[in-house]
Tab-separated table of C-alpha atoms in Angstrom:
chain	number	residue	atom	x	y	z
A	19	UNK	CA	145.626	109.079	115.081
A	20	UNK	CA	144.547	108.975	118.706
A	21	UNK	CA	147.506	109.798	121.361
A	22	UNK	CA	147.422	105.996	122.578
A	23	UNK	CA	148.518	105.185	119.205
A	24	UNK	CA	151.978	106.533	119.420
A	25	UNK	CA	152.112	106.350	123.074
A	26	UNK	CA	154.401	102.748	122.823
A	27	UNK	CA	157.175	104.521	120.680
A	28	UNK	CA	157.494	106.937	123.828
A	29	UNK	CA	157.061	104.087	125.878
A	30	UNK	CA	160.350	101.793	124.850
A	31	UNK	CA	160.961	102.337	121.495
A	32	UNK	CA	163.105	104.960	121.174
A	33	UNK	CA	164.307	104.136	123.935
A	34	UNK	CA	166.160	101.072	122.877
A	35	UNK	CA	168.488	104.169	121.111
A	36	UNK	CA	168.445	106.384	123.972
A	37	UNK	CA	169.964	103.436	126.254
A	38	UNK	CA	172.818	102.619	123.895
A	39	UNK	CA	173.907	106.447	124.108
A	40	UNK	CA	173.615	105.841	127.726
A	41	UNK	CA	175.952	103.015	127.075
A	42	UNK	CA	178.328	104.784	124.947
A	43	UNK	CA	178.782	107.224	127.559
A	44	UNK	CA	179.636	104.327	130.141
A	45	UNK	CA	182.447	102.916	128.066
A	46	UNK	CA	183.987	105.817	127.088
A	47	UNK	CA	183.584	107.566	130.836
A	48	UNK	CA	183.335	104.594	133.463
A	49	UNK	CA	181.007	107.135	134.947
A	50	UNK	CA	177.947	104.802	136.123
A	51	UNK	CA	180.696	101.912	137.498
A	52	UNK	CA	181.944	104.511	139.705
A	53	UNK	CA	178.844	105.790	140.598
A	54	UNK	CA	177.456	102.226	141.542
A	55	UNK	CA	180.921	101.144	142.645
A	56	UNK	CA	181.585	98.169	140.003
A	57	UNK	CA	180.542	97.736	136.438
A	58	UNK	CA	178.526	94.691	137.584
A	59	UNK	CA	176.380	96.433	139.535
A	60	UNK	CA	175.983	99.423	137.067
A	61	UNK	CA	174.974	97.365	134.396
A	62	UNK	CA	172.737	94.779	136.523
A	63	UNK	CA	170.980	98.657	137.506
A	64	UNK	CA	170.666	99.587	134.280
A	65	UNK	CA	169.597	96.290	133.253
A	66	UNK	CA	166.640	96.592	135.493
A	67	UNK	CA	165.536	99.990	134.105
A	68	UNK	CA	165.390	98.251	130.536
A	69	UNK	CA	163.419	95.697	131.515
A	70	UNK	CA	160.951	97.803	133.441
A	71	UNK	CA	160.497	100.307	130.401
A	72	UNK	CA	160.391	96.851	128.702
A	73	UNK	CA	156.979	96.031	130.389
A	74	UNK	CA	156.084	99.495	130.173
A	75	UNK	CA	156.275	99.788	126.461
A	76	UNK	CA	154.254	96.103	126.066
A	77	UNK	CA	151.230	97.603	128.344
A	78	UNK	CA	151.369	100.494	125.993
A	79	UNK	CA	151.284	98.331	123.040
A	80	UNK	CA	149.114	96.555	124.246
A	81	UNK	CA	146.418	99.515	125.596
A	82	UNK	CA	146.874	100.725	122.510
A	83	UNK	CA	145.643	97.725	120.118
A	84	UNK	CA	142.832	97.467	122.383
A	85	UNK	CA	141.668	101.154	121.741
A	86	UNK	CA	141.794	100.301	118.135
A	87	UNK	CA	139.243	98.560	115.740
A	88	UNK	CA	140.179	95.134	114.924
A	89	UNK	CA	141.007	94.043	110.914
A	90	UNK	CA	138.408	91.834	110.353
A	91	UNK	CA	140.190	89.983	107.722
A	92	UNK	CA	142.896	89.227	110.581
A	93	UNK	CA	139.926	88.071	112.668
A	94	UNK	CA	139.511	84.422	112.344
A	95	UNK	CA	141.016	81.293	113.455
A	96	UNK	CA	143.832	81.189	110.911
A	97	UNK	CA	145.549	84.179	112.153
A	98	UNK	CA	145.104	83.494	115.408
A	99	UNK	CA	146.735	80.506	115.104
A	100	UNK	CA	149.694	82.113	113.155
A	101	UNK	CA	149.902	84.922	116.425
A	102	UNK	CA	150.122	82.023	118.318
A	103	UNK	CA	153.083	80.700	116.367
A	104	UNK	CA	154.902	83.595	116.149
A	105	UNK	CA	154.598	84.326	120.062
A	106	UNK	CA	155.743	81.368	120.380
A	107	UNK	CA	159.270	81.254	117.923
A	108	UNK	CA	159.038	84.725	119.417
A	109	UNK	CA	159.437	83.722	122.922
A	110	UNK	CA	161.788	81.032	121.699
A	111	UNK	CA	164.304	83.322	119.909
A	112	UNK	CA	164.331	85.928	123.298
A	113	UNK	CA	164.722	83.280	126.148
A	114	UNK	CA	166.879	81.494	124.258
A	115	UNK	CA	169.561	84.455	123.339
A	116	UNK	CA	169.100	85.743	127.066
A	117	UNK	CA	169.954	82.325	128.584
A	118	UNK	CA	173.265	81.735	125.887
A	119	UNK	CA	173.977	85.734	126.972
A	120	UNK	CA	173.228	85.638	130.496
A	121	UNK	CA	172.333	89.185	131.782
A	122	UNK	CA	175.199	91.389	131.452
A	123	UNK	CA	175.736	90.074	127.886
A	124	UNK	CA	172.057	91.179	127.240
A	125	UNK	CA	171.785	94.344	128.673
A	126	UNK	CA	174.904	96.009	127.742
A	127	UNK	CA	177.402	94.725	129.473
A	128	UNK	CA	180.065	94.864	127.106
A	129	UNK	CA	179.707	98.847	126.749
A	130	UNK	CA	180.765	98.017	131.178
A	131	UNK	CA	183.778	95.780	129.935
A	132	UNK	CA	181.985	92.754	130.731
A	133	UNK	CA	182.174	90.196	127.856
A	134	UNK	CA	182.094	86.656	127.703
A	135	UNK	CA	184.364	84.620	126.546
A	136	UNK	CA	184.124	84.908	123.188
A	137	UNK	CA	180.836	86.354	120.685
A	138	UNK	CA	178.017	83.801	121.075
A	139	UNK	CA	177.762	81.823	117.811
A	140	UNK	CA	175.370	79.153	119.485
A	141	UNK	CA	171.889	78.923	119.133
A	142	UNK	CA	169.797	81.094	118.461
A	143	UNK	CA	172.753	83.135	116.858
A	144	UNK	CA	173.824	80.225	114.519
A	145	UNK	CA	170.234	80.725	112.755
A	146	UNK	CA	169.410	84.547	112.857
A	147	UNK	CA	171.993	87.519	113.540
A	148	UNK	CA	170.273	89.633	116.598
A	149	UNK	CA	167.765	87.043	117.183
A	150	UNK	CA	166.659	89.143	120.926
A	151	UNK	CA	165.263	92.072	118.423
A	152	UNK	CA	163.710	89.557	115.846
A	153	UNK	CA	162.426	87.590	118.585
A	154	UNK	CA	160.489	90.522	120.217
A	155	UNK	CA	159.676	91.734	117.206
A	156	UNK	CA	158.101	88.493	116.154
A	157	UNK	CA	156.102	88.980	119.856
A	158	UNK	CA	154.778	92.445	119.002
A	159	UNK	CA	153.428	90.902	115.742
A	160	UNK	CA	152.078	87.643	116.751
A	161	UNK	CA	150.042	90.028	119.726
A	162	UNK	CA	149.143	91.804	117.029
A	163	UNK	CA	147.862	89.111	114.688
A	164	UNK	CA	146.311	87.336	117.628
A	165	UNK	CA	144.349	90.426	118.506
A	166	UNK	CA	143.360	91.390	114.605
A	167	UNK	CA	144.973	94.889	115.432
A	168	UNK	CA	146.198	97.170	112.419
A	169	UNK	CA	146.678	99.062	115.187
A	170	UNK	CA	149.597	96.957	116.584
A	171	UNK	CA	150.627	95.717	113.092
A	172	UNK	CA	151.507	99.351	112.543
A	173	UNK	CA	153.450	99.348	115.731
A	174	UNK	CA	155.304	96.412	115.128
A	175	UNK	CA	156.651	98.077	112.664
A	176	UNK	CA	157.962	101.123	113.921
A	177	UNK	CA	159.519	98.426	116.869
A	178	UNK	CA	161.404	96.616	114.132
A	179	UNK	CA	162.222	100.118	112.660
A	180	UNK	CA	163.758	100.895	115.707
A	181	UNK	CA	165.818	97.474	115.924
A	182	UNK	CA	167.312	98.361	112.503
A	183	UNK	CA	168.965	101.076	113.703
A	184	UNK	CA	170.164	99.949	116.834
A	185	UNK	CA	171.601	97.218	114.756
A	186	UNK	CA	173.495	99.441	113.042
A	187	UNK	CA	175.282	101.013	116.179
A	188	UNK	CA	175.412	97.714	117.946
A	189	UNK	CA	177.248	95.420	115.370
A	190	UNK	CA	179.923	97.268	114.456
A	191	UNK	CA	180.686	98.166	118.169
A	192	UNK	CA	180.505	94.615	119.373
A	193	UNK	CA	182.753	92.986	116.068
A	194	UNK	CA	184.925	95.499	117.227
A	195	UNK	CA	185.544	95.063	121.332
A	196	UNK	CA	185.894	90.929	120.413
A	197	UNK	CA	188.334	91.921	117.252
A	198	UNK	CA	190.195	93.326	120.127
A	199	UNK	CA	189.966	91.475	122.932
A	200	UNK	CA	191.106	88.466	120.476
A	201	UNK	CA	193.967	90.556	119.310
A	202	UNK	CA	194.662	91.198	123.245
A	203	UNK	CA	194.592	87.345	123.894
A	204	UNK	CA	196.448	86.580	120.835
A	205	UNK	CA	199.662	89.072	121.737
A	206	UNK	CA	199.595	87.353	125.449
A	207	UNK	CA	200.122	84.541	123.847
């Protein structure tokens, strides 16, 4: 397998991990909002640096399909067609869980104490639990579809891969800080 083949994992995949550790240290240290001088500005910061290695990790992808013979049975107007519809409930699923979660609620915010009011249970959450990961994972695979790339079908996998495990450390640590927030709220009360 040629080294731009597993250059995307190194590009953002893993990384999705390595930046929840990141964010595990925050909430147990406050380290990074006294650094930056407010949680806010930590997590906007950090934010940035996500979405950065974001774009790095879909030029990667990206490169890499292109360095790759196409699947010819992939190759033909049908499954072009079906890329395009999964870019597009893709697209869908991520812009519409970043505008219900605003930025700190996507990017970690509530490993900074910053949570909304309550967990989002609107759209796109009300049809699909994590629908940010599906949603870029149904973009990696409709760019991989739409080029005819094994290459980035293979990749798509090891993105969604990686998804399934952050899912496991995310959930539990986010039914968690709203169990007790509510609690909080309820004692006030």
């Amino acid at each position: 397998m040629s080294s731009s083949v597993a250059g995307p994992d190194c590009c953002g995949g893993l990384g999705n991990i390595d930046f929840k550790q990141v964010a595990r240290w925050e909430q147990k240290t406050r380290q990074l909002s006294r650094a930056f001088g407010s949680p806010y500005l930590a997590c906007y910061s950090l934010g940035g640096v996500i979405l950065l290695l974001n774009v790095l990790r879909s030029h990667c992808f990206t490169q890499a399909m292109l360095r790759q013979p196409k699947m010819e049975g992939l190759d033909n107007p049908a499954a072009f067609c079906l890329g395009l519809v999964l870019l597009g409930v893709g697209t869908l699923f991520v812009l519409s869980s970043f505008f219900a979660l605003g930025f700190t609620g996507t990017f970690l915010g509530d490993y900074f104490g910053i949570l909304k009011e309550a967990r989002v249970t609107t759209f796109p959450f009300n049809i699909v639990d994590n629908p940010m990961y599906w949603g870029s994972t149904a973009n990696y695979l409709g760019w991989a579809v739409l080029h005819a790339s094994p290459t980035g079908l293979l990749l798509t996998v090891m993105v969604a891969l990686v998804y399934m495990v952050a899912v496991l450390y995310e959930e539990p640590f986010t039914a968690e800080i709203y169990r007790q927030k509510a609690s909080r709220s309820h004692r006030r009360s």
